[in-house]
Every structure is written in C-alpha cells, then in structure tokens.
Tab-separated table of C-alpha atoms in Angstrom:
chain	number	residue	atom	x	y	z
P	1	MET	CA	110.246	29.507	106.289
P	2	ILE	CA	108.153	28.041	109.084
P	3	GLY	CA	108.615	30.192	112.183
P	4	SER	CA	112.032	31.375	113.324
P	5	ILE	CA	115.375	29.713	114.039
P	6	ARG	CA	117.929	30.904	116.593
P	7	LEU	CA	121.652	30.879	115.918
P	8	SER	CA	122.155	28.852	119.106
P	9	ASP	CA	119.945	26.072	117.673
P	10	ILE	CA	122.359	25.725	114.769
P	11	ALA	CA	125.513	26.170	116.857
P	12	THR	CA	124.553	23.407	119.301
P	13	GLN	CA	123.652	20.832	116.658
P	14	MET	CA	126.496	21.659	114.247
P	15	ASP	CA	129.213	22.141	116.864
P	16	ALA	CA	129.687	25.657	115.485
P	17	GLN	CA	130.949	28.751	117.320
P	18	LEU	CA	128.465	31.548	117.993
P	19	ILE	CA	130.168	34.919	118.127
P	20	GLY	CA	128.021	37.759	119.450
P	21	GLU	CA	124.336	37.937	120.305
P	22	ASP	CA	122.074	34.900	119.912
P	23	VAL	CA	119.568	36.306	117.412
P	24	SER	CA	116.759	34.621	115.495
P	25	PHE	CA	115.879	34.831	111.811
P	26	THR	CA	112.942	33.938	109.572
P	27	ALA	CA	114.663	34.079	106.166
P	28	VAL	CA	118.028	33.203	104.640
P	29	SER	CA	120.011	34.750	101.780
P	30	THR	CA	123.117	33.641	99.920
P	31	ASP	CA	123.152	36.698	97.639
P	32	SER	CA	124.067	40.084	99.114
P	33	ARG	CA	122.449	41.841	96.140
P	34	THR	CA	118.950	40.598	96.978
P	35	LEU	CA	119.249	40.282	100.760
P	36	LYS	CA	116.460	41.938	102.773
P	37	THR	CA	116.635	43.488	106.231
P	38	GLY	CA	116.540	40.873	108.993
P	39	GLU	CA	117.737	37.944	106.867
P	40	LEU	CA	120.610	35.615	107.748
P	41	PHE	CA	123.463	35.852	105.216
P	42	ILE	CA	125.371	32.644	104.441
P	43	ALA	CA	128.763	33.260	102.839
P	44	LEU	CA	129.041	30.399	100.374
P	45	ALA	CA	132.397	29.743	98.735
P	46	GLY	CA	133.232	27.866	95.546
P	47	ALA	CA	135.936	27.446	92.938
P	48	SER	CA	135.205	30.806	91.299
P	49	PHE	CA	133.472	32.824	94.040
P	50	ASP	CA	133.646	33.599	97.743
P	51	GLY	CA	130.658	35.037	99.563
P	52	HIS	CA	132.905	36.311	102.361
P	53	ARG	CA	133.942	39.125	100.005
P	54	PHE	CA	130.376	40.426	100.028
P	55	ILE	CA	129.792	40.488	103.776
P	56	PRO	CA	130.143	44.319	103.929
P	57	GLN	CA	127.311	44.625	101.385
P	58	ALA	CA	125.214	42.152	103.385
P	59	VAL	CA	125.780	44.191	106.534
P	60	ASP	CA	124.829	47.399	104.708
P	61	ARG	CA	121.607	45.800	103.451
P	62	GLY	CA	120.535	44.851	106.967
P	63	ALA	CA	121.608	41.246	107.544
P	64	VAL	CA	120.734	40.132	111.081
P	65	ALA	CA	123.763	37.811	111.250
P	66	VAL	CA	126.240	35.973	109.023
P	67	VAL	CA	127.365	32.362	108.673
P	68	VAL	CA	131.082	32.201	107.849
P	69	SER	CA	134.007	29.791	107.695
P	70	THR	CA	136.552	32.456	108.731
P	71	ARG	CA	135.977	34.942	111.565
P	72	GLN	CA	135.044	38.415	110.367
P	73	SER	CA	135.879	41.817	111.852
P	74	ILE	CA	132.310	43.092	111.916
P	75	ASP	CA	129.901	44.325	114.581
P	76	LEU	CA	127.297	41.688	113.800
P	77	PRO	CA	126.519	38.221	115.191
P	78	GLN	CA	128.311	35.497	113.280
P	79	LEU	CA	128.202	31.733	113.260
P	80	LEU	CA	131.618	30.227	112.577
P	81	VAL	CA	131.370	26.837	110.818
P	82	ASP	CA	133.736	24.497	109.000
P	83	ASN	CA	131.690	24.505	105.790
P	84	THR	CA	129.088	27.150	104.940
P	85	GLU	CA	127.502	24.973	102.240
P	86	LYS	CA	126.844	22.234	104.803
P	87	ALA	CA	125.466	24.889	107.163
P	88	LEU	CA	122.996	25.962	104.475
P	89	GLY	CA	121.898	22.351	104.118
P	90	PHE	CA	121.506	21.940	107.861
P	91	ILE	CA	119.369	25.092	108.139
P	92	GLY	CA	117.225	23.881	105.247
P	93	SER	CA	116.834	20.576	107.083
P	94	LEU	CA	115.685	22.357	110.253
P	95	ASN	CA	112.929	24.060	108.278
P	96	ARG	CA	111.991	20.765	106.606
P	97	GLN	CA	111.617	19.105	110.022
P	98	LYS	CA	109.013	21.703	111.011
P	99	SER	CA	106.836	20.904	107.983
P	100	GLY	CA	103.848	18.590	108.018
P	101	ALA	CA	103.834	18.326	104.215
P	102	THR	CA	104.086	15.078	102.292
P	103	VAL	CA	107.506	15.451	100.674
P	104	ILE	CA	108.366	13.947	97.289
P	105	ALA	CA	111.920	13.765	95.943
P	106	LEU	CA	112.972	12.611	92.500
P	107	THR	CA	116.134	12.132	90.536
P	108	GLY	CA	117.325	10.662	87.241
P	109	SER	CA	119.723	11.290	84.403
P	110	GLN	CA	117.021	12.599	82.078
P	111	GLY	CA	113.516	13.925	82.340
P	112	LYS	CA	113.551	14.763	86.036
P	113	THR	CA	112.667	18.417	85.476
P	114	SER	CA	109.708	17.449	83.272
P	115	VAL	CA	108.580	14.869	85.838
P	116	LYS	CA	108.877	17.497	88.565
P	117	GLU	CA	106.825	20.039	86.612
P	118	PHE	CA	104.145	17.502	85.620
P	119	THR	CA	103.884	16.223	89.200
P	120	GLY	CA	103.655	19.708	90.650
P	121	ALA	CA	100.988	20.731	88.154
P	122	ILE	CA	98.848	17.680	88.972
P	123	LEU	CA	99.137	18.110	92.731
P	124	LYS	CA	98.424	21.849	92.593
P	125	THR	CA	94.883	21.085	91.430
P	126	GLU	CA	94.134	19.565	94.853
P	127	PHE	CA	96.818	20.710	97.300
P	128	ASN	CA	99.036	23.636	98.349
P	129	VAL	CA	102.321	22.605	96.754
P	130	LEU	CA	105.942	23.745	96.884
P	131	VAL	CA	107.913	22.835	93.733
P	132	THR	CA	111.630	23.228	93.040
P	133	GLN	CA	112.144	26.338	90.930
P	134	GLY	CA	114.068	25.946	87.670
P	135	ASN	CA	117.067	23.660	88.093
P	136	LEU	CA	117.811	24.443	91.765
P	137	ASN	CA	118.480	20.773	92.428
P	138	ASN	CA	122.061	20.622	93.709
P	139	MET	CA	123.834	20.939	97.071
P	140	ILE	CA	122.862	24.618	97.204
P	141	GLY	CA	119.559	24.597	95.335
P	142	ALA	CA	117.963	21.786	97.367
P	143	PRO	CA	118.347	23.481	100.781
P	144	LEU	CA	117.254	26.817	99.315
P	145	THR	CA	114.104	25.045	98.142
P	146	LEU	CA	113.547	23.540	101.594
P	147	LEU	CA	113.813	27.024	103.081
P	148	ARG	CA	110.815	28.031	100.955
P	149	LEU	CA	108.610	25.526	102.782
P	150	GLU	CA	105.833	27.286	104.681
P	151	LYS	CA	103.261	26.057	107.160
P	152	ALA	CA	100.511	26.244	104.508
P	153	HIS	CA	102.241	23.733	102.213
P	154	ASP	CA	100.806	20.218	102.399
P	155	ARG	CA	102.819	18.770	99.493
P	156	ALA	CA	106.387	19.422	98.267
P	157	VAL	CA	108.040	18.219	95.047
P	158	ILE	CA	111.832	18.402	95.304
P	159	GLU	CA	114.173	17.672	92.387
P	160	LEU	CA	117.607	16.292	93.278
P	161	GLY	CA	120.529	16.330	90.861
P	162	ALA	CA	124.210	15.513	91.243
P	163	ASN	CA	127.586	15.696	89.548
P	164	ALA	CA	129.368	13.243	91.836
P	165	ALA	CA	128.818	10.393	94.275
P	166	GLY	CA	127.536	11.349	97.712
P	167	GLU	CA	125.689	14.487	96.657
P	168	ILE	CA	122.237	12.878	96.459
P	169	ALA	CA	122.910	11.062	99.741
P	170	TRP	CA	123.345	14.476	101.360
P	171	THR	CA	120.458	16.292	99.684
P	172	ALA	CA	118.109	13.333	100.233
P	173	ARG	CA	119.106	13.222	103.892
P	174	ILE	CA	118.218	16.884	104.472
P	175	THR	CA	115.086	16.648	102.290
P	176	ASP	CA	113.936	13.513	104.165
P	177	PRO	CA	111.242	12.634	101.595
P	178	HIS	CA	108.295	10.315	102.143
P	179	ILE	CA	108.084	9.236	98.482
P	180	VAL	CA	111.016	9.027	96.063
P	181	LEU	CA	111.387	8.252	92.359
P	182	ILE	CA	114.331	7.361	90.135
P	183	ASN	CA	113.427	8.166	86.549
P	184	ASN	CA	116.419	6.508	84.860
P	185	ALA	CA	120.201	6.327	84.700
P	186	ALA	CA	122.346	7.163	81.690
P	187	GLU	CA	125.900	8.075	80.777
P	188	THR	CA	125.868	11.657	82.054
P	189	HIS	CA	128.436	13.554	84.154
P	190	LEU	CA	130.873	10.681	83.638
P	191	GLU	CA	133.778	12.882	84.688
P	192	GLY	CA	132.223	12.991	88.150
P	193	PHE	CA	130.754	9.486	88.358
P	194	GLY	CA	133.421	7.561	86.432
P	195	SER	CA	131.072	5.115	84.722
P	196	LEU	CA	127.432	4.275	84.150
P	197	GLN	CA	127.525	2.052	87.241
P	198	GLY	CA	128.774	5.051	89.183
P	199	VAL	CA	125.701	6.951	87.994
P	200	VAL	CA	123.437	4.037	88.993
P	201	ARG	CA	124.875	3.880	92.503
P	202	ALA	CA	124.632	7.644	92.943
P	203	LYS	CA	121.004	7.806	91.824
P	204	GLY	CA	120.283	4.947	94.220
P	205	GLU	CA	121.384	7.094	97.154
P	206	ILE	CA	117.900	8.637	97.144
P	207	ILE	CA	116.450	5.259	98.207
P	208	ASP	CA	117.965	4.874	101.657
P	209	SER	CA	119.174	8.318	102.775
P	210	GLY	CA	115.926	9.718	104.208
P	211	LYS	CA	114.559	8.511	107.556
P	212	SER	CA	110.940	9.169	106.521
P	213	THR	CA	111.058	7.456	103.117
P	214	HIS	CA	108.449	4.706	102.804
P	215	THR	CA	107.741	4.414	99.056
P	216	VAL	CA	110.232	4.092	96.187
P	217	ILE	CA	108.999	4.408	92.594
P	218	LEU	CA	111.232	2.889	89.908
P	219	ASN	CA	111.289	2.759	86.115
P	220	ALA	CA	110.747	-0.888	85.172
P	221	ASP	CA	111.994	-0.113	81.646
P	222	ASP	CA	115.440	0.941	82.888
P	223	ASP	CA	118.143	-1.727	82.762
P	224	ASN	CA	119.180	-0.807	86.308
P	225	CYS	CA	115.765	-1.249	87.903
P	226	GLU	CA	116.653	-4.580	89.512
P	227	ALA	CA	119.655	-3.116	91.340
P	228	TRP	CA	117.554	-0.256	92.714
P	229	HIS	CA	114.721	-2.653	93.576
P	230	ASP	CA	117.081	-4.823	95.634
P	231	ARG	CA	118.447	-1.739	97.397
P	232	ALA	CA	114.925	-0.548	98.215
P	233	ILE	CA	113.847	-3.930	99.602
P	234	ALA	CA	117.008	-4.092	101.724
P	235	ALA	CA	116.095	-0.677	103.151
P	236	GLY	CA	112.568	-1.835	103.983
P	237	ARG	CA	110.848	0.389	101.420
P	238	GLN	CA	107.610	-0.270	99.537
P	239	VAL	CA	108.387	-0.436	95.807
P	240	ARG	CA	106.154	0.777	92.978
P	241	LEU	CA	107.077	0.237	89.314
P	242	PHE	CA	106.102	2.240	86.235
P	243	SER	CA	106.494	1.391	82.547
P	244	ILE	CA	105.558	2.346	78.999
P	245	ALA	CA	106.629	-1.006	77.559
P	246	LYS	CA	104.297	-3.853	76.711
P	247	PRO	CA	103.078	-5.977	79.644
P	248	GLN	CA	105.996	-7.680	81.365
P	249	LYS	CA	106.600	-10.704	83.556
P	250	THR	CA	107.190	-8.340	86.474
P	251	LYS	CA	104.058	-6.773	87.939
P	252	VAL	CA	103.939	-3.076	87.037
P	253	ASP	CA	101.871	-0.683	89.138
P	254	TYR	CA	101.659	2.292	86.751
P	255	GLN	CA	101.657	1.632	83.008
P	256	ALA	CA	100.858	3.363	79.723
P	257	LEU	CA	99.050	1.004	77.349
P	258	ASN	CA	97.881	1.438	73.743
P	259	ILE	CA	100.178	4.403	73.102
P	260	GLN	CA	99.239	6.301	69.938
P	261	ALA	CA	101.730	9.040	69.122
P	262	ASP	CA	101.887	11.685	66.414
P	263	ALA	CA	103.383	15.153	65.936
P	264	ASP	CA	100.767	16.738	68.206
P	265	GLY	CA	101.257	14.445	71.189
P	266	SER	CA	100.414	11.030	72.586
P	267	ARG	CA	97.242	9.250	73.668
P	268	TYR	CA	97.376	6.259	75.978
P	269	THR	CA	95.545	4.410	78.723
P	270	LEU	CA	97.098	4.792	82.162
P	271	THR	CA	96.616	1.817	84.487
P	272	THR	CA	97.221	2.276	88.215
P	273	PRO	CA	96.477	0.542	91.537
P	274	ARG	CA	93.439	2.851	91.753
P	275	GLY	CA	92.021	2.044	88.336
P	276	TRP	CA	92.599	3.328	84.815
P	277	VAL	CA	92.086	6.546	82.875
P	278	ASP	CA	92.573	7.633	79.250
P	279	CYS	CA	95.230	10.333	78.897
P	280	PHE	CA	96.509	12.738	76.254
P	281	ILE	CA	99.696	14.765	76.551
P	282	PRO	CA	100.190	17.477	73.884
P	283	MET	CA	103.935	16.893	73.443
P	284	PRO	CA	105.559	14.406	71.040
P	285	GLY	CA	107.826	11.547	72.068
P	286	ARG	CA	107.601	8.239	73.919
P	287	HIS	CA	110.040	9.553	76.517
P	288	ILE	CA	107.501	12.301	77.275
P	289	VAL	CA	104.895	9.591	77.898
P	290	ALA	CA	107.357	7.886	80.269
P	291	ASN	CA	107.850	11.158	82.144
P	292	ALA	CA	104.082	11.645	82.336
P	293	VAL	CA	103.566	8.139	83.751
P	294	ALA	CA	106.314	8.759	86.318
P	295	ALA	CA	104.616	12.003	87.347
P	296	ALA	CA	101.251	10.271	87.576
P	297	ALA	CA	102.760	7.622	89.853
P	298	LEU	CA	104.219	10.256	92.170
P	299	ALA	CA	101.035	12.312	92.220
P	300	VAL	CA	98.710	9.361	92.850
P	301	GLU	CA	100.948	7.994	95.603
P	302	ALA	CA	100.781	11.483	97.157
P	303	GLY	CA	96.985	11.532	97.050
P	304	ALA	CA	95.970	12.932	93.646
P	305	SER	CA	92.905	11.607	91.826
P	306	LEU	CA	93.121	9.960	88.404
P	307	GLU	CA	90.679	12.543	87.058
P	308	LYS	CA	93.069	15.368	87.964
P	309	VAL	CA	95.993	13.457	86.464
P	310	ALA	CA	94.284	13.233	83.059
P	311	GLU	CA	92.930	16.803	83.157
P	312	THR	CA	96.318	18.279	84.026
P	313	LEU	CA	98.429	16.303	81.551
P	314	ALA	CA	96.096	17.350	78.725
P	315	CYS	CA	96.996	20.985	79.429
P	316	VAL	CA	100.767	20.832	79.943
P	317	LYS	CA	102.949	22.960	77.706
P	318	PRO	CA	106.478	22.341	76.452
P	319	VAL	CA	109.302	24.067	78.312
P	320	PRO	CA	111.649	26.381	76.347
P	321	GLY	CA	114.897	24.583	75.583
P	322	ARG	CA	113.321	21.146	75.934
P	323	LEU	CA	111.943	20.084	72.526
P	324	TYR	CA	110.228	23.462	72.371
P	325	PRO	CA	108.573	23.983	68.952
P	326	LEU	CA	109.408	27.254	67.207
P	327	MET	CA	109.015	28.734	63.746
P	328	GLY	CA	112.385	28.803	62.046
P	329	VAL	CA	113.684	30.878	59.163
P	330	GLN	CA	112.553	30.026	55.640
P	331	GLY	CA	109.359	28.492	57.068
P	332	ALA	CA	111.154	25.555	58.681
P	333	ARG	CA	109.884	24.102	61.954
P	334	LEU	CA	112.476	24.119	64.710
P	335	LEU	CA	112.676	21.949	67.837
P	336	ASP	CA	114.677	23.804	70.483
P	337	ASP	CA	116.258	21.159	72.720
P	338	SER	CA	119.257	23.319	73.565
P	339	TYR	CA	118.943	23.212	77.363
P	340	ASN	CA	121.269	20.227	77.758
P	341	ALA	CA	122.359	16.959	76.168
P	342	SER	CA	123.566	13.472	76.985
P	343	PRO	CA	123.874	10.472	74.650
P	344	SER	CA	120.544	8.947	75.686
P	345	SER	CA	118.624	12.234	75.682
P	346	PHE	CA	120.090	13.037	72.252
P	347	LYS	CA	118.844	9.719	70.882
P	348	ALA	CA	115.414	10.328	72.422
P	349	ALA	CA	115.278	13.749	70.752
P	350	ILE	CA	116.246	12.214	67.396
P	351	ASP	CA	113.428	9.696	67.873
P	352	VAL	CA	110.962	12.566	68.321
P	353	LEU	CA	112.366	14.340	65.253
P	354	ALA	CA	112.064	11.169	63.155
P	355	ASP	CA	108.484	10.553	64.295
P	356	VAL	CA	107.428	14.155	63.644
P	357	CYS	CA	108.984	14.130	60.173
P	358	HIS	CA	107.416	10.790	59.303
P	359	ALA	CA	103.978	12.063	60.328
P	360	SER	CA	104.350	15.399	58.505
P	361	GLN	CA	106.327	14.168	55.469
P	362	ARG	CA	109.130	16.658	56.140
P	363	ARG	CA	112.905	16.369	55.961
P	364	ALA	CA	114.750	15.854	59.251
P	365	VAL	CA	117.821	17.926	60.136
P	366	VAL	CA	119.935	17.730	63.296
P	367	ILE	CA	122.067	20.681	64.395
P	368	MET	CA	124.453	19.285	66.976
P	369	GLY	CA	126.746	20.873	69.545
P	370	ASP	CA	129.139	19.024	71.828
P	371	MET	CA	127.963	16.900	74.766
P	372	ALA	CA	129.982	17.643	77.904
P	373	GLU	CA	131.376	15.586	80.803
P	374	LEU	CA	131.672	12.276	78.957
P	375	GLY	CA	135.252	11.574	79.988
P	376	ASP	CA	137.256	9.127	77.895
P	377	LYS	CA	134.086	7.932	76.143
P	378	ALA	CA	133.431	11.321	74.541
P	379	GLU	CA	134.702	10.427	71.058
P	380	MET	CA	132.824	7.127	70.875
P	381	LEU	CA	129.560	8.583	72.204
P	382	HIS	CA	129.593	11.514	69.776
P	383	SER	CA	130.201	9.122	66.887
P	384	GLU	CA	127.248	7.035	68.044
P	385	ILE	CA	124.928	10.026	67.682
P	386	GLY	CA	125.916	10.423	64.036
P	387	SER	CA	125.321	6.734	63.377
P	388	TYR	CA	122.002	6.796	65.219
P	389	ALA	CA	120.805	9.799	63.223
P	390	ARG	CA	121.568	7.894	60.020
P	391	GLU	CA	119.713	4.797	61.297
P	392	ARG	CA	116.628	6.867	62.155
P	393	GLY	CA	116.399	8.363	58.692
P	394	VAL	CA	117.664	11.869	59.432
P	395	ASN	CA	118.427	13.644	56.153
P	396	GLN	CA	121.170	16.050	57.216
P	397	VAL	CA	123.406	16.689	60.228
P	398	TRP	CA	125.133	20.033	60.808
P	399	THR	CA	127.638	20.140	63.660
P	400	VAL	CA	129.808	22.585	65.593
P	401	GLY	CA	132.353	21.668	68.259
P	402	ALA	CA	135.449	19.479	68.412
P	403	PHE	CA	133.700	16.259	69.432
P	404	SER	CA	130.620	16.811	67.282
P	405	SER	CA	132.799	16.625	64.188
P	406	LEU	CA	132.986	12.886	64.888
P	407	ALA	CA	129.218	12.664	64.486
P	408	THR	CA	129.636	14.252	61.069
P	409	GLN	CA	132.092	11.546	60.042
P	410	ALA	CA	129.866	8.765	61.384
P	411	PHE	CA	126.776	10.109	59.611
P	412	GLY	CA	128.500	10.349	56.212
P	413	ASP	CA	126.933	12.017	53.153
P	414	GLY	CA	124.622	14.871	54.085
P	415	ALA	CA	126.644	15.939	57.125
P	416	HIS	CA	128.538	19.220	57.409
P	417	HIS	CA	130.866	20.412	60.169
P	418	PHE	CA	131.488	24.079	60.951
P	419	ASP	CA	134.328	25.777	62.807
P	420	SER	CA	132.053	28.263	64.549
P	421	GLN	CA	128.428	28.899	65.404
P	422	GLU	CA	128.565	31.963	63.198
P	423	SER	CA	129.508	29.995	60.078
P	424	LEU	CA	126.960	27.290	60.928
P	425	CYS	CA	124.174	29.869	61.248
P	426	VAL	CA	125.106	31.568	57.981
P	427	TYR	CA	124.856	28.218	56.204
P	428	ALA	CA	121.695	27.134	58.024
P	429	ARG	CA	119.793	30.347	57.316
P	430	GLU	CA	120.325	29.745	53.608
P	431	ALA	CA	119.754	25.975	53.653
P	432	MET	CA	116.650	25.767	55.841
P	433	ALA	CA	113.348	25.339	53.997
P	434	ASN	CA	109.654	25.008	54.751
P	435	ASP	CA	109.718	21.227	54.291
P	436	MET	CA	112.229	20.757	57.128
P	437	VAL	CA	112.045	20.090	60.847
P	438	VAL	CA	115.315	21.113	62.499
P	439	LEU	CA	116.408	19.779	65.899
P	440	VAL	CA	118.960	21.927	67.776
P	441	LYS	CA	120.676	20.208	70.704
P	442	GLY	CA	123.886	20.244	72.722
P	443	SER	CA	125.099	20.547	76.288
P	444	ARG	CA	124.570	23.844	78.067
P	445	SER	CA	128.279	24.571	77.758
P	446	ALA	CA	127.906	24.379	73.959
P	447	GLY	CA	125.587	27.399	74.032
P	448	MET	CA	123.236	26.080	71.372
P	449	ASP	CA	120.526	28.474	72.555
P	450	ALA	CA	122.474	31.131	70.657
P	451	VAL	CA	122.030	29.080	67.475
P	452	VAL	CA	118.301	28.815	68.159
P	453	ALA	CA	118.082	32.596	68.502
P	454	GLN	CA	119.752	33.049	65.109
P	455	LEU	CA	117.510	30.550	63.331
P	456	THR	CA	114.053	31.506	64.611
P	457	THR	CA	111.626	34.156	63.501
P	458	GLY	CA	109.740	34.684	66.740
P	459	GLY	CA	107.394	32.918	69.115
P	460	PRO	CA	106.255	29.327	69.538
P	461	HIS	CA	105.029	27.402	66.529
C-alpha cells in the first residue's frame, strides 16, 4: 500500500459506522490464517464461507481493526458496512487514487492471462511494474491487486474477469485505468451472461467505467469490434486496433504480418504507429500471436520500446495448464491445456494440435472433459467440438463427462467415451504411442489436470 488509511476516511465516504477508536492501517487481509499484526481484517462473506466466523482468529493474530457487516462483540475497532466485498473494493480504490502509475486494465473471454503476462514481462524491462498475480481478476482479486500498489510502481497491469453483467463496470471503476484492452468475446459463462451479446456488453463495461481512461485497444479481428468501437467513441476515448489478419479496409494500428508458424513457435513482422520490428514467440498457435500483438499494443501505448517488445517475446515460456508441452507416457507428446475451456478456446487448441501434428507427421489425439457454464447451448456446443476435431484431421477423441459424450458421437469412428477419469487413463496409458501428440482440455470443474498427471512422465518436453 501507499501510506496509511484511517478508518474515518472510509466511514465518511462509504456512509459506514465506525465503532471504537479511529485507527490507521497500512495493509489489509481477508484471510485470518495469513494476517499479520497491524493489518485490517475484512470479513468477506460468500455462498460457502463467512469471514465473520474467523474474527476471533484475526483478533488473536493482531488485527488492528475489522470491517464487518454485522456488529461484533469484540474489544477492537470495527467498521460496520452494508457489504464487506464493496468495502474491500473501495479501500483498493483509495490506494489506487494515491498512485502515480500508468494503469492498464484488460479483459476478454480468452487469452487475457497470457496478454497480461506478456505485457507485464515487456514493461518490466523498462519500468517498475505491478502485475495481477495468477487469476486474481474478480470482484475480490482486483481490489486485492490494487492494494499491492506501492509508491515505487510506475506501471500496473490489471486483469479483469467476470461471471455476470456489472462486475467489470465495478472493477474497472475502482481500477480507474488509463489504457484498456478487450481481447475478444466468446460464448463463456453463459449461465451468468445469458448470451454472447451479454458477454459483449459486459466486456464493453471496461471502456467507459474509469474516469481516467483515455485509450481503448480493440481486436479488429473480433466480430464485436464495431460495437465496442462505437461505445468507445461515444465515451470520448482514443481507439487503437490490433489484428493478425491480412490487411483490412479499416486502418489497423498494431498488426502481425507475414506470420510463419510451426511446432516451435511463430515468426512475424509487427507493425505499429512507432515503426515495425521482426518478432518470434516460442509458442505454437495463431491465437498466441494474437495475444502477443495485443500485449505489444498495450506495452507500446504505455511507453515500451519496440526493441524490448521483440526481445521479451522471444524469451516467453508457456504457462502450465495452457498448451504446456510435456512428455507423455509411451513417448507421446502431451499438450496440457487443462486450466480451462470454452468452445472458442477449445477450437483454438485443436488448431494448434493440428498444426503441430502436420509439422511433425504425428497422429493427433484429443482428450476432452466437459466445458462448464454453457447454459442451454451446452449440448450443441459440445457436439460442435467433436465435429470440429474431425474437420481438422484429428485422429482420435477420448472423452469423459456427460456433455463430452456428445463430442464422441459427433466425431464418429475413432472416438471413445469413458465413464470415469480412471477408466480413461487406463485406456490412454495403453493406447498412447511415440507418434502421437495428445491434447488434454476441459473446464476447471472437469479436473483434467488429474488426467495430465496420470499421463505424463515428468517435466516439460
């Protein structure tokens, strides 16, 4: 944090009730197990947990005060609020307002974590940068990230995610970014958004929710770019476009040209308003190139040099769970993409698998777990994955999960469905061979990382 905050500062601006002494704090905790002496404890509550139950532990560990939604019988200052989650966001916003850093925020249905990591890596070569840790991108994670801002930071890269409308509006408001990017929109979290257009509108909330936002970077290759562009212009923002497609009628500011991809990565020429530079990224897939161009756009708009963009991208490494190459049993190569899945990200992963197998003359196998939160489109979208795998020349599909069985039917000959991960792994360990590349993918709730663990022999390939 930057300096200290007094409870009265929060109480006045949030119309909250201060009970006890008006103390100050320089750090915040939402976890009584890791709280340190002198920190403010915020008792968050959710569907399956209630931080108020752990206030005695927070007191024992030396909390200076607590933020609660119900008055507590404790001899410690407390701030009584209507919603402790909103209080966390407000406190994060107070710390953000003290920062002189150039703040970047980004969102999208896919690739936002990769874009965040690429952007942070580029900027760190020239600046002192705060980057969202892991996937702390929601209503709790975003303010916790803002609370990590220190006076020494001159750049911040904040990832914003959402499961429902209004969430990005809130996190973008407290983040108050100068530069924002929407990577794409796809049919994800449909149970929360209702439809693809619901996703598009929600992602667009990042455009006009921050008072300091002056530049909006959009994916010209996304079908929804025009809607976001109109929203940005209406909000008085400067718009920058990025693309990996061939030259278009619309002027594109950041573009990858002459893309040459193989199993080891992609080479391309990056054109920007500041000139051009040849780039190589050692990860396969055109969607990886798109993420790299998005990151370059963010970094350059935030002051990075093209030289540092190219140098950094040439050294990036794949992230475990995201098309992470491993050595599988029986000498097979395995692509661990088990972190999460949506219909569009699944198709992108199959594209990578097909390209790698074409370049290496190996057989392509997809191990598929269910994709979550697809609402009433779940059956159709799972079937589409089976059909798409067939179209892209995949040799075999092995599935587990109620909805994934529909992909088996759509794929036809060469597909096998299993009632459990255990039976799938028994079969796979026997069937895998050294002329195969095996893609493992499914939503986090499908737990496909457990399948990866059963089918690998050790470290990265």
